[in-house]
Amino acid sequence: MSTTRRTSTTTRSAQDPRAARAPRPQRSSRSSRSSRTAQAHAVARLVVALRSDDPVLAAAVGEVVEWLDGDLVLCPSGAAPVPAHVHLDDGAAARTAGVATPSWGSGVVAVAREVHGGGATVSGRSDPSAPPGSLERPFHLPAEAGELADAISARAVSIASTTIGVVGVGGGAGASVTAALLARAVSEGGRSTGLVDLSGGLDVMLGIEDEPGPRWADLTAEAGPFPADTLVAHLPRWAGVHVLACDVRGAPTRAAVSGVLASTRRACRVVVVDLPRTAGPDLLRQCDVVVVVAGTDAVAAAGLTALARRLAPLGLRTGLAARRSPGAAIADPAELARWCGLPLLAALPRSPTLRGDLARGLGPGERRRSGLTRAVRALADELGLV
């Protein structure tokens, strides 16, 4: 009879009563939804299930899951599915199984361990044309631990959290201001909200560059794991929003982004990400919705069309927030939306006072009755966030 082994402090066997169900997000009362403290919101830990009899593979997977601040449930080969956010299967064992095994859930990620021999590292049989994480091309550990962490984070969907990516077309599109206003509107609606800066300069724009708390430069992959409640509780606050920004020390490393975003999502009901214009598919897929901010001039329209084509294969919910450009050839935001094939989520009016307000240290949303603030509040309502 197969037995399960504890591979790390975050691992528990399928026989453990706590492994019988994945943590369910708890519904907050009205009073807790209006609270501005991170402690008032339950944090759902990530649960990853691995089906394997290989202790070396289990230990390698356990290190990845621990880095993501999660729990690993280890089950023997051939086991029936257990509740978890992500299911991993031993690719080598599954390929050589002589008998039919129970389904291990949908969206299973295959993993395998490297085999060392003759002074070389052999990754085992793998089809390079197959999708990463498939049975034909499993993630090989420990060499592809970073790729596995990205895959786990992308598949760990929690109904308690929504991630909104905001990306601009061209410089000065207003994506960072829109992201900040959107996060503020959601927070004022009573939901715990995180604002993640991946484009740079957000803390200066918000006037919190001197506030204590971690920045991206403090959150390297080597510093992980990042406990969700601890991380978010120590982030700088702006208008009730937990802000993770870049500073003069530089942008985040690719290896740190997935783990930090996963932790932030587990601590906040809504996470707004200020995306760089160069965001790739792996980063975009971590968003539930992508809001594209663009002007209505001809140059923005051309860039918007190219971005829409790049987003289309990803299958993400994507929409346009159009900012009216003075004297533009395309004056109507609805016409711009039809031009690029994206649904129009919001028409953002010009804000003549915004540049001067930011220079004087008046943050986005301080002018409560401005047309731009009201338009972004309507955008939050359109997205179902308030």
Short mmCIF file of C-alpha atoms in Angstrom, two decimals:
data_model
loop_
_atom_site.label_atom_id
_atom_site.label_comp_id
_atom_site.label_asym_id
_atom_site.label_seq_id
_atom_site.Cartn_x
_atom_site.Cartn_y
_atom_site.Cartn_z
CA MET A 1 0.00 0.00 0.00
CA SER A 2 1.38 3.40 -0.98
CA THR A 3 2.06 5.87 1.74
CA THR A 4 2.51 9.62 1.68
CA ARG A 5 5.53 11.40 3.06
CA ARG A 6 5.99 14.90 4.40
CA THR A 7 8.43 16.67 2.10
CA SER A 8 8.47 20.09 3.74
CA THR A 9 6.90 22.04 6.56
CA THR A 10 4.18 23.17 4.14
CA THR A 11 3.33 19.64 2.93
CA ARG A 12 0.57 17.46 4.31
CA SER A 13 -0.70 14.09 3.19
CA ALA A 14 -4.03 13.45 1.57
CA GLN A 15 -5.05 11.53 4.70
CA ASP A 16 -4.67 14.64 6.87
CA PRO A 17 -8.21 15.91 7.65
CA ARG A 18 -7.09 19.42 6.75
CA ALA A 19 -6.35 18.20 3.22
CA ALA A 20 -9.90 17.05 2.66
CA ARG A 21 -10.91 20.45 1.37
CA ALA A 22 -9.20 23.51 0.01
CA PRO A 23 -9.72 26.71 2.00
CA ARG A 24 -12.85 28.52 0.94
CA PRO A 25 -12.90 32.31 0.87
CA GLN A 26 -15.08 33.57 3.67
CA ARG A 27 -17.78 36.09 2.93
CA SER A 28 -17.13 39.29 4.78
CA SER A 29 -19.78 41.12 6.72
CA ARG A 30 -20.56 44.71 5.79
CA SER A 31 -18.51 45.99 8.72
CA SER A 32 -15.44 43.97 7.71
CA ARG A 33 -15.76 45.05 4.07
CA SER A 34 -15.57 48.65 5.15
CA SER A 35 -12.51 48.06 7.33
CA ARG A 36 -9.23 49.49 6.08
CA THR A 37 -6.95 47.01 7.83
CA ALA A 38 -5.46 43.97 6.14
CA GLN A 39 -6.17 41.89 9.24
CA ALA A 40 -9.91 42.28 8.67
CA HIS A 41 -9.80 40.17 5.51
CA ALA A 42 -9.29 36.41 5.46
CA VAL A 43 -6.25 35.18 3.51
CA ALA A 44 -6.81 32.02 1.48
CA ARG A 45 -3.62 29.97 1.36
CA LEU A 46 -2.66 28.41 -1.92
CA VAL A 47 -3.15 24.62 -1.98
CA VAL A 48 -1.25 22.53 -4.54
CA ALA A 49 -1.81 18.77 -4.91
CA LEU A 50 0.94 16.52 -6.33
CA ARG A 51 0.33 12.92 -7.36
CA SER A 52 3.68 11.09 -7.22
CA ASP A 53 5.63 8.37 -5.43
CA ASP A 54 8.98 10.06 -6.12
CA PRO A 55 10.35 11.65 -2.92
CA VAL A 56 12.97 13.65 -4.82
CA LEU A 57 10.35 15.18 -7.09
CA ALA A 58 8.07 15.83 -4.13
CA ALA A 59 10.86 17.69 -2.32
CA ALA A 60 11.58 19.84 -5.39
CA VAL A 61 7.91 20.70 -5.84
CA GLY A 62 7.63 21.40 -2.12
CA GLU A 63 10.35 24.06 -2.39
CA VAL A 64 8.44 25.81 -5.20
CA VAL A 65 5.15 25.72 -3.30
CA GLU A 66 6.81 26.98 -0.13
CA TRP A 67 8.32 29.88 -2.08
CA LEU A 68 4.75 30.74 -3.18
CA ASP A 69 3.62 30.63 0.48
CA GLY A 70 1.36 27.63 -0.11
CA ASP A 71 0.61 24.12 1.15
CA LEU A 72 1.52 20.97 -0.78
CA VAL A 73 -0.78 17.95 -0.55
CA LEU A 74 1.14 14.80 -1.57
CA CYS A 75 -0.88 11.88 -2.93
CA PRO A 76 0.28 8.48 -4.20
CA SER A 77 0.25 7.58 -7.89
CA GLY A 78 -3.19 6.57 -9.08
CA ALA A 79 -4.99 8.52 -6.36
CA ALA A 80 -8.35 10.13 -7.01
CA PRO A 81 -8.47 13.95 -7.08
CA VAL A 82 -8.45 15.96 -3.86
CA PRO A 83 -9.66 19.57 -3.59
CA ALA A 84 -6.85 22.00 -4.43
CA HIS A 85 -6.26 25.17 -6.38
CA VAL A 86 -3.69 23.49 -8.68
CA HIS A 87 -3.09 19.80 -9.47
CA LEU A 88 0.36 18.52 -10.45
CA ASP A 89 1.00 15.05 -11.82
CA ASP A 90 4.24 13.06 -12.11
CA GLY A 91 4.74 13.07 -15.88
CA ALA A 92 7.14 10.12 -15.92
CA ALA A 93 4.82 7.94 -13.82
CA ALA A 94 1.77 8.88 -15.87
CA ARG A 95 3.49 7.98 -19.16
CA THR A 96 4.65 4.57 -17.93
CA ALA A 97 1.45 3.59 -16.09
CA GLY A 98 0.26 0.23 -17.33
CA VAL A 99 -3.28 0.65 -16.06
CA ALA A 100 -5.82 3.39 -16.34
CA THR A 101 -5.61 5.93 -13.56
CA PRO A 102 -8.38 8.22 -12.27
CA SER A 103 -8.60 11.69 -13.73
CA TRP A 104 -6.57 14.18 -11.69
CA GLY A 105 -8.81 17.17 -12.41
CA SER A 106 -8.88 19.71 -15.23
CA GLY A 107 -5.90 21.81 -16.22
CA VAL A 108 -3.35 19.43 -14.71
CA VAL A 109 0.30 20.54 -14.81
CA ALA A 110 2.82 17.76 -15.46
CA VAL A 111 6.17 17.74 -13.65
CA ALA A 112 9.21 15.45 -13.72
CA ARG A 113 12.65 15.40 -12.18
CA GLU A 114 15.91 15.62 -14.02
CA VAL A 115 18.02 12.48 -14.31
CA HIS A 116 21.75 12.90 -13.87
CA GLY A 117 24.05 10.42 -15.50
CA GLY A 118 27.42 10.28 -17.24
CA GLY A 119 28.28 13.79 -16.14
CA ALA A 120 25.30 15.23 -17.99
CA THR A 121 21.77 16.24 -17.07
CA VAL A 122 19.04 14.50 -19.03
CA SER A 123 15.58 16.03 -18.90
CA GLY A 124 13.91 12.84 -20.01
CA ARG A 125 11.54 12.35 -22.94
CA SER A 126 9.98 15.65 -23.93
CA ASP A 127 8.28 17.02 -27.03
CA PRO A 128 9.52 20.60 -27.55
CA SER A 129 6.48 21.42 -29.70
CA ALA A 130 4.03 20.56 -26.88
CA PRO A 131 2.75 23.22 -24.44
CA PRO A 132 4.89 23.61 -21.29
CA GLY A 133 3.44 21.66 -18.38
CA SER A 134 1.71 19.12 -20.61
CA LEU A 135 2.28 15.37 -20.29
CA GLU A 136 4.44 15.48 -23.43
CA ARG A 137 6.52 18.39 -22.07
CA PRO A 138 6.52 18.41 -18.27
CA PHE A 139 8.37 20.96 -16.20
CA HIS A 140 11.68 19.36 -15.16
CA LEU A 141 12.92 20.13 -11.68
CA PRO A 142 14.92 21.74 -10.31
CA ALA A 143 16.01 23.40 -13.58
CA GLU A 144 12.53 24.71 -14.43
CA ALA A 145 11.41 25.64 -10.92
CA GLY A 146 10.84 29.26 -11.94
CA GLU A 147 8.66 28.23 -14.88
CA LEU A 148 6.66 25.90 -12.62
CA ALA A 149 6.11 28.74 -10.14
CA ASP A 150 4.77 30.91 -12.97
CA ALA A 151 2.44 28.12 -14.12
CA ILE A 152 1.11 27.50 -10.60
CA SER A 153 0.47 31.21 -10.05
CA ALA A 154 -1.31 31.51 -13.39
CA ARG A 155 -3.61 28.55 -12.63
CA ALA A 156 -4.30 29.32 -8.99
CA VAL A 157 -7.63 31.03 -9.45
CA SER A 158 -9.38 32.26 -6.32
CA ILE A 159 -13.00 33.40 -6.49
CA ALA A 160 -12.26 35.81 -3.65
CA SER A 161 -9.84 37.90 -5.69
CA THR A 162 -9.91 39.76 -8.98
CA THR A 163 -6.83 41.07 -10.78
CA ILE A 164 -7.24 44.02 -13.13
CA GLY A 165 -4.36 44.89 -15.45
CA VAL A 166 -4.15 48.44 -16.81
CA VAL A 167 -1.90 49.08 -19.78
CA GLY A 168 -1.40 52.24 -21.82
CA VAL A 169 -0.82 52.69 -25.53
CA GLY A 170 2.01 55.16 -26.03
CA GLY A 171 3.64 57.43 -23.49
CA GLY A 172 1.35 59.74 -21.55
CA ALA A 173 -1.76 57.68 -22.20
CA GLY A 174 -2.76 58.05 -18.56
CA ALA A 175 -2.63 54.37 -17.61
CA SER A 176 -0.91 54.95 -14.25
CA VAL A 177 -3.41 57.64 -13.24
CA THR A 178 -6.28 55.41 -14.36
CA ALA A 179 -4.90 52.47 -12.37
CA ALA A 180 -4.54 54.60 -9.24
CA LEU A 181 -8.05 56.08 -9.58
CA LEU A 182 -9.51 52.61 -10.17
CA ALA A 183 -7.79 51.17 -7.08
CA ARG A 184 -8.97 54.13 -5.01
CA ALA A 185 -12.57 53.76 -6.19
CA VAL A 186 -12.57 50.05 -5.30
CA SER A 187 -11.05 50.68 -1.88
CA GLU A 188 -13.58 53.40 -1.12
CA GLY A 189 -16.28 50.88 -2.06
CA GLY A 190 -15.19 48.73 0.89
CA ARG A 191 -12.94 46.08 -0.64
CA SER A 192 -9.37 45.39 0.41
CA THR A 193 -7.36 46.64 -2.56
CA GLY A 194 -3.78 46.34 -3.75
CA LEU A 195 -2.10 48.52 -6.36
CA VAL A 196 0.98 46.97 -7.98
CA ASP A 197 3.40 49.12 -9.95
CA LEU A 198 5.15 47.31 -12.81
CA SER A 199 5.77 50.37 -14.97
CA GLY A 200 7.69 52.57 -12.51
CA GLY A 201 7.18 55.94 -10.82
CA LEU A 202 3.86 55.25 -9.13
CA ASP A 203 5.03 56.04 -5.59
CA VAL A 204 6.27 59.49 -6.69
CA MET A 205 2.99 60.22 -8.47
CA LEU A 206 1.06 59.25 -5.34
CA GLY A 207 3.42 61.17 -3.05
CA ILE A 208 4.34 58.13 -0.93
CA GLU A 209 8.00 57.77 -1.90
CA ASP A 210 9.07 58.60 1.67
CA GLU A 211 6.56 56.27 3.34
CA PRO A 212 8.10 53.22 5.07
CA GLY A 213 7.45 49.76 3.68
CA PRO A 214 8.82 47.31 1.11
CA ARG A 215 9.36 48.16 -2.54
CA TRP A 216 10.00 45.82 -5.44
CA ALA A 217 13.76 46.00 -4.91
CA ASP A 218 13.27 44.43 -1.46
CA LEU A 219 11.33 41.48 -2.85
CA THR A 220 13.84 39.42 -4.77
CA ALA A 221 13.26 35.75 -5.52
CA GLU A 222 15.98 34.90 -3.00
CA ALA A 223 14.03 36.73 -0.28
CA GLY A 224 10.89 34.60 -0.78
CA PRO A 225 8.54 33.13 0.23
CA PHE A 226 6.26 36.12 0.74
CA PRO A 227 3.55 35.43 3.36
CA ALA A 228 0.44 37.16 2.02
CA ASP A 229 -0.84 38.75 5.21
CA THR A 230 2.61 39.93 6.35
CA LEU A 231 3.57 41.37 2.97
CA VAL A 232 0.38 43.36 2.39
CA ALA A 233 0.15 44.60 5.98
CA HIS A 234 3.57 46.24 5.67
CA LEU A 235 3.07 47.89 2.27
CA PRO A 236 2.75 51.70 2.12
CA ARG A 237 -0.84 52.94 2.15
CA TRP A 238 -2.40 55.55 -0.11
CA ALA A 239 -6.08 56.46 0.22
CA GLY A 240 -6.71 53.08 1.87
CA VAL A 241 -4.92 51.18 -0.93
CA HIS A 242 -1.93 48.89 -0.30
CA VAL A 243 0.73 50.00 -2.80
CA LEU A 244 3.70 47.99 -4.03
CA ALA A 245 5.84 50.34 -6.11
CA CYS A 246 9.22 50.57 -7.76
CA ASP A 247 11.74 53.07 -6.42
CA VAL A 248 15.11 54.42 -7.56
CA ARG A 249 16.67 50.98 -6.98
CA GLY A 250 14.89 49.59 -10.01
CA ALA A 251 12.11 47.39 -11.34
CA PRO A 252 11.18 43.91 -10.10
CA THR A 253 12.92 40.79 -11.29
CA ARG A 254 10.90 38.42 -13.43
CA ALA A 255 11.44 35.62 -10.91
CA ALA A 256 9.83 37.62 -8.10
CA VAL A 257 6.72 38.90 -9.91
CA SER A 258 4.62 35.71 -9.95
CA GLY A 259 5.15 34.87 -6.27
CA VAL A 260 4.50 38.42 -5.09
CA LEU A 261 1.37 38.80 -7.22
CA ALA A 262 0.05 35.46 -5.95
CA SER A 263 0.55 36.58 -2.34
CA THR A 264 -1.06 39.97 -2.98
CA ARG A 265 -4.09 38.32 -4.58
CA ARG A 266 -4.60 36.09 -1.56
CA ALA A 267 -4.59 39.08 0.81
CA CYS A 268 -6.63 41.56 -1.25
CA ARG A 269 -10.08 41.21 -2.76
CA VAL A 270 -9.02 43.29 -5.77
CA VAL A 271 -5.52 43.84 -7.19
CA VAL A 272 -4.94 46.55 -9.79
CA VAL A 273 -1.70 46.15 -11.76
CA ASP A 274 -0.13 49.07 -13.61
CA LEU A 275 1.32 47.07 -16.47
CA PRO A 276 4.29 48.06 -18.65
CA ARG A 277 3.56 48.51 -22.35
CA THR A 278 5.94 45.63 -23.03
CA ALA A 279 4.02 43.15 -20.83
CA GLY A 280 4.33 39.64 -22.24
CA PRO A 281 1.78 36.80 -22.34
CA ASP A 282 2.93 35.23 -19.04
CA LEU A 283 2.30 38.47 -17.16
CA LEU A 284 -0.94 39.33 -18.95
CA ARG A 285 -2.40 35.87 -18.22
CA GLN A 286 -2.17 36.61 -14.50
CA CYS A 287 -4.90 39.24 -14.96
CA ASP A 288 -8.61 38.48 -15.00
CA VAL A 289 -9.35 41.65 -16.98
CA VAL A 290 -7.06 43.91 -19.02
CA VAL A 291 -8.09 47.56 -19.40
CA VAL A 292 -6.34 49.29 -22.30
CA VAL A 293 -6.00 53.07 -21.93
CA ALA A 294 -5.48 54.99 -25.17
CA GLY A 295 -6.01 58.40 -26.70
CA THR A 296 -8.18 58.98 -29.74
CA ASP A 297 -5.44 60.34 -32.00
CA ALA A 298 -4.22 58.49 -35.09
CA VAL A 299 -0.91 57.38 -33.55
CA ALA A 300 -2.67 55.89 -30.52
CA ALA A 301 -5.20 54.18 -32.80
CA ALA A 302 -2.41 52.44 -34.72
CA GLY A 303 -0.70 51.28 -31.52
CA LEU A 304 -4.03 50.19 -30.07
CA THR A 305 -4.81 48.01 -33.08
CA ALA A 306 -1.45 46.27 -32.76
CA LEU A 307 -1.95 45.70 -29.02
CA ALA A 308 -5.48 44.34 -29.56
CA ARG A 309 -4.09 41.79 -32.03
CA ARG A 310 -1.45 40.77 -29.48
CA LEU A 311 -4.07 40.32 -26.75
CA ALA A 312 -6.62 38.42 -28.85
CA PRO A 313 -4.95 34.95 -28.72
CA LEU A 314 -4.73 35.07 -24.91
CA GLY A 315 -8.49 34.76 -24.45
CA LEU A 316 -8.61 37.42 -21.74
CA ARG A 317 -11.50 39.74 -21.01
CA THR A 318 -10.19 42.97 -22.50
CA GLY A 319 -11.75 46.40 -22.86
CA LEU A 320 -10.92 49.95 -23.86
CA ALA A 321 -10.85 53.08 -21.72
CA ALA A 322 -10.53 55.83 -24.30
CA ARG A 323 -9.15 59.24 -23.40
CA ARG A 324 -10.30 62.02 -25.70
CA SER A 325 -7.33 63.70 -27.40
CA PRO A 326 -7.70 67.36 -28.44
CA GLY A 327 -8.02 67.84 -32.19
CA ALA A 328 -7.88 64.09 -32.82
CA ALA A 329 -8.89 62.54 -36.10
CA ILE A 330 -11.06 60.04 -34.19
CA ALA A 331 -13.10 62.20 -31.86
CA ASP A 332 -15.58 59.56 -30.70
CA PRO A 333 -14.30 56.89 -28.24
CA ALA A 334 -16.98 54.50 -29.53
CA GLU A 335 -15.58 54.86 -33.05
CA LEU A 336 -12.08 54.06 -31.72
CA ALA A 337 -13.45 50.94 -30.01
CA ARG A 338 -15.04 49.76 -33.25
CA TRP A 339 -11.79 50.50 -35.09
CA CYS A 340 -9.68 48.24 -32.85
CA GLY A 341 -12.34 45.62 -32.10
CA LEU A 342 -12.36 46.09 -28.31
CA PRO A 343 -15.48 46.77 -26.24
CA LEU A 344 -15.64 50.31 -24.86
CA LEU A 345 -15.55 50.20 -21.05
CA ALA A 346 -15.19 53.93 -20.38
CA ALA A 347 -14.77 57.29 -22.09
CA LEU A 348 -12.25 59.24 -20.02
CA PRO A 349 -12.55 63.03 -20.24
CA ARG A 350 -9.53 65.30 -20.30
CA SER A 351 -8.49 66.75 -16.95
CA PRO A 352 -6.82 70.14 -17.54
CA THR A 353 -5.86 70.47 -13.86
CA LEU A 354 -4.35 67.00 -13.42
CA ARG A 355 -0.77 67.81 -14.38
CA GLY A 356 -0.67 70.83 -12.09
CA ASP A 357 -2.35 68.92 -9.26
CA LEU A 358 0.27 66.16 -9.39
CA ALA A 359 3.09 68.73 -9.44
CA ARG A 360 1.66 70.29 -6.28
CA GLY A 361 1.37 66.91 -4.55
CA LEU A 362 -2.39 66.58 -4.98
CA GLY A 363 -2.92 62.90 -5.73
CA PRO A 364 -5.37 61.34 -8.20
CA GLY A 365 -8.93 61.44 -6.94
CA GLU A 366 -8.50 64.33 -4.51
CA ARG A 367 -10.78 66.43 -6.71
CA ARG A 368 -13.85 64.41 -5.88
CA ARG A 369 -16.12 66.04 -8.44
CA SER A 370 -13.74 65.98 -11.42
CA GLY A 371 -15.01 64.36 -14.59
CA LEU A 372 -12.07 61.95 -14.71
CA THR A 373 -12.65 60.73 -11.15
CA ARG A 374 -16.33 60.16 -11.85
CA ALA A 375 -15.57 58.36 -15.12
CA VAL A 376 -13.18 55.91 -13.43
CA ARG A 377 -15.73 55.28 -10.66
CA ALA A 378 -18.16 54.34 -13.43
CA LEU A 379 -15.46 52.06 -14.89
CA ALA A 380 -15.13 50.28 -11.53
CA ASP A 381 -18.89 49.79 -11.50
CA GLU A 382 -18.83 48.48 -15.10
CA LEU A 383 -16.23 45.90 -14.06
CA GLY A 384 -18.35 44.82 -11.08
CA LEU A 385 -15.79 45.98 -8.52
CA VAL A 386 -18.02 48.31 -6.49
#
